Short mmCIF file of C-alpha atoms in Angstrom, two decimals:
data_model
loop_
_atom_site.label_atom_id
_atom_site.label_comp_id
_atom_site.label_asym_id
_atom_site.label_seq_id
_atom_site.Cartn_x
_atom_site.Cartn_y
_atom_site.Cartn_z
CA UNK G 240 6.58 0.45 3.76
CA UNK G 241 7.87 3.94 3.20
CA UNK G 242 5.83 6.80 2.37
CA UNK G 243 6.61 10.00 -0.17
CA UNK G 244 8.32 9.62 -3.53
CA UNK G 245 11.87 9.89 -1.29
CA UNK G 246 11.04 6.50 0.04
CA UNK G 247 11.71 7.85 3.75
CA UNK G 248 8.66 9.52 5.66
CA UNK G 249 8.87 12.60 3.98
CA UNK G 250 6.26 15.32 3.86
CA UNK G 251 4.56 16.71 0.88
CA UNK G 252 6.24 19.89 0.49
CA UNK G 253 9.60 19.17 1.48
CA UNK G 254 12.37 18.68 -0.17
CA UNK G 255 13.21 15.16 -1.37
CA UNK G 256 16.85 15.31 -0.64
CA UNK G 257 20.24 17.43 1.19
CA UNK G 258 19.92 21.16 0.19
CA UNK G 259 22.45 22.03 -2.01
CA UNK G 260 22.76 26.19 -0.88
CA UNK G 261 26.35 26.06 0.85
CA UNK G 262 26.26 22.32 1.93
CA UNK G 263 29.86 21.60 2.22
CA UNK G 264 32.10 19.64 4.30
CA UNK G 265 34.03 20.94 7.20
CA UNK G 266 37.35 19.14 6.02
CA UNK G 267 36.70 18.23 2.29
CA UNK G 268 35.54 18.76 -1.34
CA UNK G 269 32.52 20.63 -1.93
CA UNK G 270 29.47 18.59 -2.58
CA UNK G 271 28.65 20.58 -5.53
CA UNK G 272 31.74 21.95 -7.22
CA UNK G 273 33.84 19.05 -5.65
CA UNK G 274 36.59 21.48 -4.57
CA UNK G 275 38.21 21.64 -1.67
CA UNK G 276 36.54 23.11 1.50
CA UNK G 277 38.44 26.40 2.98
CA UNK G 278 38.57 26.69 6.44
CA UNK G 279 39.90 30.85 6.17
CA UNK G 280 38.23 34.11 4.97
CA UNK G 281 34.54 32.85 6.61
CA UNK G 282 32.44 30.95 8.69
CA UNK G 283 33.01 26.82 8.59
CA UNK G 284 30.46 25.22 6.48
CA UNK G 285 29.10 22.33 7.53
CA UNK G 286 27.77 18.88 5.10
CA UNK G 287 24.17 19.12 4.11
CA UNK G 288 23.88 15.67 6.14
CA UNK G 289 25.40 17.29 9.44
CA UNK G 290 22.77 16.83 11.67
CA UNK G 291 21.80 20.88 12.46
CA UNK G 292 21.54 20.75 8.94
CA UNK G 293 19.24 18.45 8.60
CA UNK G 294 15.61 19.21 7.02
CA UNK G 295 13.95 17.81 9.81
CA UNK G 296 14.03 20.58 11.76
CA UNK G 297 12.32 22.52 9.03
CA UNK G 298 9.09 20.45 9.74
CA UNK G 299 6.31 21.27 11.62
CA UNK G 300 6.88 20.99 15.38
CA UNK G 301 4.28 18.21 16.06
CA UNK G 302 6.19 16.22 13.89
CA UNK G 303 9.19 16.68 15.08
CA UNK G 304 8.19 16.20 18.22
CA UNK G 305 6.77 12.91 17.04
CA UNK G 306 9.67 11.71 15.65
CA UNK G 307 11.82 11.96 18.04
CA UNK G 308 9.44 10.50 20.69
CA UNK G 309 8.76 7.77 18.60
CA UNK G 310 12.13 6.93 17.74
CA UNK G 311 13.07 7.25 21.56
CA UNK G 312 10.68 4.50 22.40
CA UNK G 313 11.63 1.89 19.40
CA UNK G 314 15.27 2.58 20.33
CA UNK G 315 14.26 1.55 23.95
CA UNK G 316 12.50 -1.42 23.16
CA UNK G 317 15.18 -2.51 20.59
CA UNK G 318 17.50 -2.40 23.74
CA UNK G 319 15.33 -4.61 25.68
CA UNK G 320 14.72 -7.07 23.26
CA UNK G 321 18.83 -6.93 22.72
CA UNK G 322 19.13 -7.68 26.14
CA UNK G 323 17.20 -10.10 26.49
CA UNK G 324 17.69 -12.25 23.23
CA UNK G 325 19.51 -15.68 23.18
CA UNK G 326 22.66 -16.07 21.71
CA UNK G 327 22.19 -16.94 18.20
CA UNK G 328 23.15 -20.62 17.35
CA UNK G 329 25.53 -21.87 14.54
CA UNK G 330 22.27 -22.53 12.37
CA UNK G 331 20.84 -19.05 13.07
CA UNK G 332 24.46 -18.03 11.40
CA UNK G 333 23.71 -19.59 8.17
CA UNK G 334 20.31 -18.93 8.17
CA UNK G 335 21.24 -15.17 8.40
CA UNK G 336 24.02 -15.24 5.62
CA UNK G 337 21.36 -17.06 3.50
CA UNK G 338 18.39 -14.53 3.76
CA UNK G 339 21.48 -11.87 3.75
CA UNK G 340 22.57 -12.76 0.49
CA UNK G 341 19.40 -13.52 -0.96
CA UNK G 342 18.16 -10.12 0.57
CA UNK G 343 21.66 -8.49 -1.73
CA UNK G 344 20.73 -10.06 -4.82
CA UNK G 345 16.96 -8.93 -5.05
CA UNK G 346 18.21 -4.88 -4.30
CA UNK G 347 21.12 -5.39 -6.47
CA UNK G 348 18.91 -6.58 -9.50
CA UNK G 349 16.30 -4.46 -9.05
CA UNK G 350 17.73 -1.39 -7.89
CA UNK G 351 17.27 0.92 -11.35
CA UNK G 352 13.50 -0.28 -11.21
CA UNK G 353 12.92 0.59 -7.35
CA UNK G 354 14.28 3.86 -7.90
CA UNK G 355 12.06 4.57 -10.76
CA UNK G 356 9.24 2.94 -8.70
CA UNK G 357 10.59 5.58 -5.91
CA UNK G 358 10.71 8.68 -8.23
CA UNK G 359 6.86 8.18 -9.54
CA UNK G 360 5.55 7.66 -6.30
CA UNK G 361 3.85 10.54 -4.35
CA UNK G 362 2.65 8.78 -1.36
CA UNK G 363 3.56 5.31 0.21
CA UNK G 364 6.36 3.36 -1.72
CA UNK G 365 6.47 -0.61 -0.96
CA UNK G 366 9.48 -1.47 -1.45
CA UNK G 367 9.40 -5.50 -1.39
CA UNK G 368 11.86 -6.19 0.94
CA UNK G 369 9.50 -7.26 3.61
CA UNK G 370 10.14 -11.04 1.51
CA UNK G 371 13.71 -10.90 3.50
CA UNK G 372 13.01 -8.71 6.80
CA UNK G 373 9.73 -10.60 8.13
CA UNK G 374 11.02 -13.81 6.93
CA UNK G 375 14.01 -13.14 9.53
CA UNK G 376 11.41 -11.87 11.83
CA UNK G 377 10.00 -15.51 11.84
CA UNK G 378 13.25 -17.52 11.97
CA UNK G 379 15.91 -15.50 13.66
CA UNK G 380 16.48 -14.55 17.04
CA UNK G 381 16.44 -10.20 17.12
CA UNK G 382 19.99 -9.21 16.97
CA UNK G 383 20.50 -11.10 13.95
CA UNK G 384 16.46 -10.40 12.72
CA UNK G 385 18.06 -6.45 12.92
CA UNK G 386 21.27 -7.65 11.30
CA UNK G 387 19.52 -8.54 8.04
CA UNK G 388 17.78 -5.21 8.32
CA UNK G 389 21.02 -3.49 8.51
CA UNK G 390 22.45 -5.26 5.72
CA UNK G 391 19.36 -4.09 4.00
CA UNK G 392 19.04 -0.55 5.14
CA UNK G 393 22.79 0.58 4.30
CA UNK G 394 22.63 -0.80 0.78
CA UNK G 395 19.85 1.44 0.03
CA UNK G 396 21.32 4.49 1.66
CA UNK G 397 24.51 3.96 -0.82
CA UNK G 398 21.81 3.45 -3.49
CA UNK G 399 19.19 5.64 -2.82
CA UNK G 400 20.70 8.88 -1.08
CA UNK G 401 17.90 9.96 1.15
CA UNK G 402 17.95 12.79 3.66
CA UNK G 403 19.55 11.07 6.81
CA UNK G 404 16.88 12.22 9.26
CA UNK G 405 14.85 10.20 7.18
CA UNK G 406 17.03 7.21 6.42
CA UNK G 407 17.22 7.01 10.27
CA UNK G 408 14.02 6.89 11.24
CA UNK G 409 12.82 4.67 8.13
CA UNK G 410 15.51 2.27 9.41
CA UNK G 411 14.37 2.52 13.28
CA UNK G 412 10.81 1.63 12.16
CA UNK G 413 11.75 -1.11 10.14
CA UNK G 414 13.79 -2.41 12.90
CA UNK G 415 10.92 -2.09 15.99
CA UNK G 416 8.75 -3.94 13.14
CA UNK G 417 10.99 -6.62 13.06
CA UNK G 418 11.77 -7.05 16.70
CA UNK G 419 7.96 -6.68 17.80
CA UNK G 420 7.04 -9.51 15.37
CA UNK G 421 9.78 -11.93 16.22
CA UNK G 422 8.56 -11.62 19.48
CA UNK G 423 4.58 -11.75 18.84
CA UNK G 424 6.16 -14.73 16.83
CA UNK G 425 7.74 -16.63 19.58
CA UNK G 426 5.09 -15.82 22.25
CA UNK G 427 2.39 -17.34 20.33
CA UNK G 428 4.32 -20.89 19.60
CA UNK G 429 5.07 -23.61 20.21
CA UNK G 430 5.83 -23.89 16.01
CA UNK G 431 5.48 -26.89 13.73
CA UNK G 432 7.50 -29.75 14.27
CA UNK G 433 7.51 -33.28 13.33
CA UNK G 434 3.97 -34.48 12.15
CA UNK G 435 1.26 -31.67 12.96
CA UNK G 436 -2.41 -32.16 12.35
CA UNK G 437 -5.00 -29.58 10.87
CA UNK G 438 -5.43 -28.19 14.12
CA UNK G 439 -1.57 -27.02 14.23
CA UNK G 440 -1.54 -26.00 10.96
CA UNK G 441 -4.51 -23.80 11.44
CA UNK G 442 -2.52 -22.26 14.79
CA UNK G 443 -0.02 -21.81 12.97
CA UNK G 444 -1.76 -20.00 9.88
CA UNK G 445 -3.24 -17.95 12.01
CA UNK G 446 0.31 -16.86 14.15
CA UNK G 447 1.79 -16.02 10.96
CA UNK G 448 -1.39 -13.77 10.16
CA UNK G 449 -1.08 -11.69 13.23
CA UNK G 450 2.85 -11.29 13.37
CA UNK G 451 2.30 -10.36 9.77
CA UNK G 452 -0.07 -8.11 11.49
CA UNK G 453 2.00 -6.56 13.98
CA UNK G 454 4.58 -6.14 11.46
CA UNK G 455 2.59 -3.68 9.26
CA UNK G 456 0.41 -2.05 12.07
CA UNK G 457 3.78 -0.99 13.15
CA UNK G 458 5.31 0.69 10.35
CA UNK G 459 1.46 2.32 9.41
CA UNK G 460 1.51 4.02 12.87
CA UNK G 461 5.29 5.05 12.44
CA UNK G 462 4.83 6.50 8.60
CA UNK G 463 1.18 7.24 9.06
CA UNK G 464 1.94 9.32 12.44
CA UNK G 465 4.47 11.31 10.10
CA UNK G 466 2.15 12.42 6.98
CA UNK G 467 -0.57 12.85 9.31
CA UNK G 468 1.20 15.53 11.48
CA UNK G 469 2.46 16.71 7.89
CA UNK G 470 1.41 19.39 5.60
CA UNK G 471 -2.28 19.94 5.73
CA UNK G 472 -2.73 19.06 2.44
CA UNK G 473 -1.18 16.04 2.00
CA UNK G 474 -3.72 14.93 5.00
CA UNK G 475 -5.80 12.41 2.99
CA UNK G 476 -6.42 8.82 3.66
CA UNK G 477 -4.63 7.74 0.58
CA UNK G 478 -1.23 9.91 1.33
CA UNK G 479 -1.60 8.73 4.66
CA UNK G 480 -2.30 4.94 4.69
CA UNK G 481 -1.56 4.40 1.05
CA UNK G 482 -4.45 2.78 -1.71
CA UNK G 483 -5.77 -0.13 -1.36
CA UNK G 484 -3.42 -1.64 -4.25
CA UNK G 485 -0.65 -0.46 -1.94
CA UNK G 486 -1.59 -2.32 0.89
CA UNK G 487 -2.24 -5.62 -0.68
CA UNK G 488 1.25 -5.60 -2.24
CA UNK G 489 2.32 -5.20 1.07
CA UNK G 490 0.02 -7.78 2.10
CA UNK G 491 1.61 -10.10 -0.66
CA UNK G 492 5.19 -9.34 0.08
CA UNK G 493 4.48 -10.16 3.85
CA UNK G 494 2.90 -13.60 2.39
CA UNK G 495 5.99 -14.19 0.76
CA UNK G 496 8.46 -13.37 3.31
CA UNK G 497 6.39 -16.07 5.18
CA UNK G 498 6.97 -18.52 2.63
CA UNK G 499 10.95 -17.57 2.59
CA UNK G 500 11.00 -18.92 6.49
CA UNK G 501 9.22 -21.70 5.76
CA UNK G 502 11.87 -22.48 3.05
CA UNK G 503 14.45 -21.68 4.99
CA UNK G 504 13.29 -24.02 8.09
CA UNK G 505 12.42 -26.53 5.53
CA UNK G 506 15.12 -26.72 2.43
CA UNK G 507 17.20 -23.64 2.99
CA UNK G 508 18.42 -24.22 -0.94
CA UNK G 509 14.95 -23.44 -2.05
CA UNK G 510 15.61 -19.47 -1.02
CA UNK G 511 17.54 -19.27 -3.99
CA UNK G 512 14.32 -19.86 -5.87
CA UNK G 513 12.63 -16.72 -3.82
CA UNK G 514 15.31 -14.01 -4.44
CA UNK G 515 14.52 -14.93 -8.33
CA UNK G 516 10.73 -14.89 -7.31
CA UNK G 517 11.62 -11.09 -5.63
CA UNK G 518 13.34 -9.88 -8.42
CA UNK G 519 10.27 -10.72 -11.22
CA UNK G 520 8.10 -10.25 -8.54
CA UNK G 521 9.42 -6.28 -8.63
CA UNK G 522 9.23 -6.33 -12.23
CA UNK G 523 5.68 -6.44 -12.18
CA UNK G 524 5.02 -4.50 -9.92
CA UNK G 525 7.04 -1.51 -11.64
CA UNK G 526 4.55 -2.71 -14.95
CA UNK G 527 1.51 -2.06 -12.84
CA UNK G 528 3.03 1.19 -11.66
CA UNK G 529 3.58 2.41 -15.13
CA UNK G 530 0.05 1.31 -16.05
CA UNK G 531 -1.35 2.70 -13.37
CA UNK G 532 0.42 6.09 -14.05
CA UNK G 533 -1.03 6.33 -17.60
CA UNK G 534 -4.58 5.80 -16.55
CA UNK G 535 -4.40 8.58 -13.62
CA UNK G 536 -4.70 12.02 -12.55
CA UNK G 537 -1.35 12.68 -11.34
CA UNK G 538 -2.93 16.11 -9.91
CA UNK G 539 -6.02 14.42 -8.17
CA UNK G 540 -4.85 10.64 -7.56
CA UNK G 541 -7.89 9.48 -9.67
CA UNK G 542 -9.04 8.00 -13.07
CA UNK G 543 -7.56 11.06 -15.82
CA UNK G 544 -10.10 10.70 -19.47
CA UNK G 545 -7.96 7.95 -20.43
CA UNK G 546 -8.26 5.89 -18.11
CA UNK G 547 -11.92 6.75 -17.16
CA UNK G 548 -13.17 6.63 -20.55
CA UNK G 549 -11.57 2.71 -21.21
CA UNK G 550 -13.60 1.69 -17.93
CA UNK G 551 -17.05 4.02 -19.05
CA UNK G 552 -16.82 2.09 -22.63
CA UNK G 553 -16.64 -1.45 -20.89
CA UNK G 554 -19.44 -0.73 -18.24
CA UNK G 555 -21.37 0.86 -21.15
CA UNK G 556 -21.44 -2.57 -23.28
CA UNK G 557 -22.55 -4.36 -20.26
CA UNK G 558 -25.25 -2.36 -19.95
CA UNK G 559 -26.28 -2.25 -23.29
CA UNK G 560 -26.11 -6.16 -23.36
CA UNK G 561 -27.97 -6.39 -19.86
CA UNK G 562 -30.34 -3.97 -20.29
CA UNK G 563 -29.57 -2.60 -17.28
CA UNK G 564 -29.91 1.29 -16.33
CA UNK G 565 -27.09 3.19 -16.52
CA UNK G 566 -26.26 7.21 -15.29
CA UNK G 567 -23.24 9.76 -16.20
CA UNK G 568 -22.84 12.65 -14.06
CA UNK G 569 -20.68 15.82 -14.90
CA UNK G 570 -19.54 17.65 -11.81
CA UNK G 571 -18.38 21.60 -12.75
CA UNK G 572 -16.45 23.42 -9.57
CA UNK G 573 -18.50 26.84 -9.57
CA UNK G 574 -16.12 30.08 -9.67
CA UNK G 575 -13.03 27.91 -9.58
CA UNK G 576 -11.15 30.35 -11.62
CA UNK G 577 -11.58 33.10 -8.11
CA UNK G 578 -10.05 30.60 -6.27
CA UNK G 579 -6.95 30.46 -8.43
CA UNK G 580 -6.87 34.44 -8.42
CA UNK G 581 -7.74 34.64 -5.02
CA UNK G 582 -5.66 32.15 -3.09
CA UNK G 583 -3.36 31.00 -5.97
CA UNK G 584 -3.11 27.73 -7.95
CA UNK G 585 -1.48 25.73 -5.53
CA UNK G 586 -4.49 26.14 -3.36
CA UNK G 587 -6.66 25.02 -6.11
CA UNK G 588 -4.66 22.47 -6.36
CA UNK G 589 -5.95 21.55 -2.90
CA UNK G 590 -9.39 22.19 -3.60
CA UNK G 591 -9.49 19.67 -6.88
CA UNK G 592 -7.55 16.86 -4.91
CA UNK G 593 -10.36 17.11 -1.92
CA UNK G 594 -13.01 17.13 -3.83
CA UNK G 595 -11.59 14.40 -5.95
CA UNK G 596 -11.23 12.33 -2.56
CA UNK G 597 -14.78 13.57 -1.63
CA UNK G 598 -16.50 12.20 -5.25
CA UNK G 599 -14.68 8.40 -3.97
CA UNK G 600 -15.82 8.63 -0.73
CA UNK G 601 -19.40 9.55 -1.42
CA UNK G 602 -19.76 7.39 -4.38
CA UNK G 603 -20.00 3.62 -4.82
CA UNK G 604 -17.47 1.09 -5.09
CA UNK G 605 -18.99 0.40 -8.60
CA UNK G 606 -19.18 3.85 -9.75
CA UNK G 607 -15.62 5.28 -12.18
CA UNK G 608 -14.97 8.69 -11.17
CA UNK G 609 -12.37 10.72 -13.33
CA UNK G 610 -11.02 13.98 -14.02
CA UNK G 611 -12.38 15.39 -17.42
CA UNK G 612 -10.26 18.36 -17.13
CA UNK G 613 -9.62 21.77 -15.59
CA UNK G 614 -12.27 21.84 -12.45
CA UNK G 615 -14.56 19.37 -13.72
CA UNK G 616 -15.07 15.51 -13.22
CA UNK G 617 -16.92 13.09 -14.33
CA UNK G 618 -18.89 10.13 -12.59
CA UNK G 619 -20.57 6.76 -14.37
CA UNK G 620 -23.18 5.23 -12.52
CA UNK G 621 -24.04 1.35 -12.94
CA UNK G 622 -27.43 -0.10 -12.55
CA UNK G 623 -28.73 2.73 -11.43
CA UNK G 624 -32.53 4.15 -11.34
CA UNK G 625 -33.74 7.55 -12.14
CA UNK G 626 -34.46 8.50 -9.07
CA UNK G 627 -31.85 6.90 -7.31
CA UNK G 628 -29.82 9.09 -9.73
CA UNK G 629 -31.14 11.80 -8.35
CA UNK G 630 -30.80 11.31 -5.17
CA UNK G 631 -26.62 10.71 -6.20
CA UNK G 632 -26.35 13.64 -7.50
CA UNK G 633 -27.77 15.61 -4.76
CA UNK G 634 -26.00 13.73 -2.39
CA UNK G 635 -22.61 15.00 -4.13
CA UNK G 636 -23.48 18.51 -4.52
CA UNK G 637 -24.04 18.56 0.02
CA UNK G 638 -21.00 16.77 -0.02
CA UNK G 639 -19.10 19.38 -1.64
CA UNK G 640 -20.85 22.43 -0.28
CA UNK G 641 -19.94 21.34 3.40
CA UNK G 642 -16.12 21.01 2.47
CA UNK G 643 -13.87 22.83 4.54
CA UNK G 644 -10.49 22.64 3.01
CA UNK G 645 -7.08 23.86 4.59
CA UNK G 646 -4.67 25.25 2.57
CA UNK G 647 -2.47 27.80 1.84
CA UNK G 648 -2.90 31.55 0.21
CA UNK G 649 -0.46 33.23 -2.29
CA UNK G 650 1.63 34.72 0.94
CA UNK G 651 2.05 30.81 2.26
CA UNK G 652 -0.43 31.53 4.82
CA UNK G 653 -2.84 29.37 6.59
CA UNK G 654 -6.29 29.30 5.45
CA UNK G 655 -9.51 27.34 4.80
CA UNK G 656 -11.58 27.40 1.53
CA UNK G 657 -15.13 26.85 2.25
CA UNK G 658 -18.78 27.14 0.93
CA UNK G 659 -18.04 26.35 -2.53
CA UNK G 660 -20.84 25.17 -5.25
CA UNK G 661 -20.89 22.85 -7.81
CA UNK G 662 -23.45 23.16 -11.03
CA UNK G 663 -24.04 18.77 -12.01
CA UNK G 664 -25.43 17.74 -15.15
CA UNK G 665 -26.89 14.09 -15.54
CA UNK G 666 -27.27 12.64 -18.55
CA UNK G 667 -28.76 8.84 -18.83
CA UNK G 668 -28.55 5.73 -21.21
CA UNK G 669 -30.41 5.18 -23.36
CA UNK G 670 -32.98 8.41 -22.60
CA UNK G 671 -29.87 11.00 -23.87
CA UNK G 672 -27.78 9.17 -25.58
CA UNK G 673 -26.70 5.65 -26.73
CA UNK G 674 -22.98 5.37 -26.88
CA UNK G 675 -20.46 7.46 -24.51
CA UNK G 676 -20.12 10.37 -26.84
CA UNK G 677 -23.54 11.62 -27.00
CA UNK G 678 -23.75 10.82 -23.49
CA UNK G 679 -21.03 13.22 -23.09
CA UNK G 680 -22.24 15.75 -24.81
CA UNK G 681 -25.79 15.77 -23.30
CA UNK G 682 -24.06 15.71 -19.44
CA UNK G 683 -22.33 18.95 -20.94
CA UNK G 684 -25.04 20.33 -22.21
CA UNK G 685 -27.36 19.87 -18.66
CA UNK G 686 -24.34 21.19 -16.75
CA UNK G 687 -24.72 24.90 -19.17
CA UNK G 688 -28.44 24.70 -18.40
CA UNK G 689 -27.50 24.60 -14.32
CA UNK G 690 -25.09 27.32 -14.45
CA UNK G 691 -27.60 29.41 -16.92
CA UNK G 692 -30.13 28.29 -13.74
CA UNK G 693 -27.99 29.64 -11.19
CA UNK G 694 -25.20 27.88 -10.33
CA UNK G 695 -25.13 25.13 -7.41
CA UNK G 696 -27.89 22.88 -8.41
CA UNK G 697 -28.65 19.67 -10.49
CA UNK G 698 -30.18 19.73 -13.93
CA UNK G 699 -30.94 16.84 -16.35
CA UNK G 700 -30.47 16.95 -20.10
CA UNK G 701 -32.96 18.00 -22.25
CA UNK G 702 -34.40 14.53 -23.92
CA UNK G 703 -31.98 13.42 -26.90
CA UNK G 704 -34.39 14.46 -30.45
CA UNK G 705 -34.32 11.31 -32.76
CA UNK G 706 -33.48 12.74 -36.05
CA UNK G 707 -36.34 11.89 -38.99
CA UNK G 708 -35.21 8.68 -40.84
CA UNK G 709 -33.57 9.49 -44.94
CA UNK G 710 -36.21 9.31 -47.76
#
């Protein structure tokens, strides 16, 4: 798991990679003209990856602070579990070249589609390789568990190019991962052997579930701990712990890095068949990326008119085939344009992608919210009553109006944007309209009448007029 499109815990607002201004080596070519370094007529430059050069001390304090800590206590429970690991056997050997090379020839395949994968992602990045580093988790003792990492870590670095302060920590956390959940592994044997009943296989179904477990709690605290002590804006659950389609890939890839050990234990050949599995495996999951992509926000992190109205048209035919109720509310940011002038448009910015989070959170799991453009959104309610309706509606307007959100003015400043209104128009099938259109246009048309109203206050469309019927 790595969070920010860098694919190391970076934080939203930094940048993504060594800073160019004068980053040049002490004794060699310069990293952006690529000639050579001078050492006379002024002060020694130092490499943008020399460690008081590093961005990380750019950051806030508290998460600085929390790095380092952090990273202090993996390193000294890495050295413990060093310390006090058996040596590994001639068969922990091969099974470490095998999950090595198999481990090589997934990145190596894949490598132009993770870093596209990397480049389009603006909050957590899984990055598949848990198939290789839990499976070693499982089956290897920790030094050679953190040997596969290594192997895996240094071939992205030469890849990928991330800051160092971030390659470094990314590669402690993925290291404490793997040692914690070899050892919540080993502590909750014994493991299958010979003929086992349902009652072992159940045990041991359920050990692999909480190493698996342990293996992700670990790396969500590390990353989490990071973006949460980040930028104030980039403070949102989904930055944070990553969407739910995030985590179940992660889920999966830990699934499948359990299969991998069981291969390995079992007919070590079959591994072969996993690194393929890894490699297709990635290939859809850079298709589901891109499709994802072109039915969302990239601003707000939710459904843009695209992909919103493709979901309203299919919930509208079942509806109109059930006979069920159906409700489309049109949510208009009041005064949005002062914000803009006010605080600039980086804070409004801030202010769409909270209230965006806020219309999910207050909403249903049924319900499509998307972004209909500029400061207004839209949200289609299922099976819904009139009053119930209602009730929604109102229920997102107090949700809105109690939103204190931290952000930034035009000087970079702190500061909180509060007590803002939002004018809702409701429009309902069949009452004001009988296909997606009209019901567009009527949701428009009630949120005009609630600004002409007043502003900050819900207003249903006028009923739709049925045009006489052609002599």
């Amino acid at each position: 798991m790595h969070p920010g499109p860098d694919g190391d815990a970076a934080t939203p607002g930094e940048p993504g990679g060594p800073q160019p201004a004068r980053a040049e080596s002490a004794a060699g070519p310069d990293v952006t003209t690529g000639a050579p370094a001078t050492t006379t007529g002024g002060p020694r430059v130092h490499h943008a990856y020399w460690p008081g050069n590093w961005a990380l001390w750019r950051r806030r304090p508290a998460q600085v602070a929390f790095m380092l800590a952090a990273e202090a206590v993996a390193l000294a429970i890495l050295a413990v579990s060093l310390a006090r690991s058996p040596i590994p056997s001639g068969n922990d050997w091969i099974n470490f070249a095998i999950l090595a090379a198999g481990a090589t020839v997934h990145i190596q395949l894949t490598q132009r589609q993770e870093e596209r994968r990397r480049n389009r992602t603006k909050t957590v990045l899984i990055d598949l390789t848990a198939v290789w580093t839990f499976s070693a988790a499982m089956i290897l003792p920790v030094p050679l568990t953190l040997s596969v990492i290594a192997v895996i870590r240094l071939q992205h670095w030469f890849i990928a190019r991330r800051p160092a302060h971030n390659f470094i920590f990314s590669s402690i956390t993925h290291g404490l991962a793997g040692a914690l959940a070899h050892l919540t592994y080993t502590a909750l044997g014994p493991h299958l052997l010979g003929r086992p009943g349902w009652g072992d296989f159940l045990h041991e179904f359920g050990t692999i579930v909480v190493t698996g477990a342990i293996y992700e709690a670990i790396q969500i605290a590390y990353v989490g701990g990071v973006l949460l002590l980040g930028s104030p804006a980039g403070r949102t659950l989904r930055n944070v712990l990553g969407s739910p389609a995030d985590n179940m890939l992660e889920a999966i890839t830990i699934g499948l890095g359990a299969v991998t050990a069981i291969l390995l234990a079992a007919v070590p050949p079959m591994v072969a068949v996993m690194a393929v599995v890894t490699v297709v495996f990635n290939r859809l999951a850079e298709l589901d990326q891109l499709q994802n992509d072109v039915r969302t926000d990239p601003k707000t992190g939710i459904l843009n008119m695209r992909g919103w109205s493709e979901a309203a048209e299919r919930a509208l035919e079942r509806t109109a085939r059930s006979g069920d109720q159906l409700a489309l509310l049109m949510v208009d940011l009041d005064h949005f344009k002062w914000i803009n002038d006010t605080y600039g448009h980086p804070a409004g910015d801030d202010v769409l992608r909270t209230v965006a989070q806020t219309l999910d959170e207050v909403t249903r799991p049924s319900d499509l919210v998307g972004r209909f453009g500029g400061e207004e959104f839209l949200i289609l309610l299922p099976d819904i009553g009139e009053e119930a309706t209602w009730d929604a509606a109102e229920r997102i307007r107090i949700a809105v109006a109690k939103l204190h959100i931290v952000t930034t003015d035009k000087r970079g400043d702190p500061a909180t944007i509060a007590d803002r209104t939002t004018s809702i128009g409701v429009a309902r099938h069949p009452r004001h309209g009988d296909n997606l259109e009209r019901l567009l246009q009527s949701a428009d048309a009630a949120v005009y009448l609630a600004k002409e109203n007043g502003r900050d206050q819900v207003c249903f469309a006028p009923d739709a007029v049925t045009p006489p019927a052609a002599r």
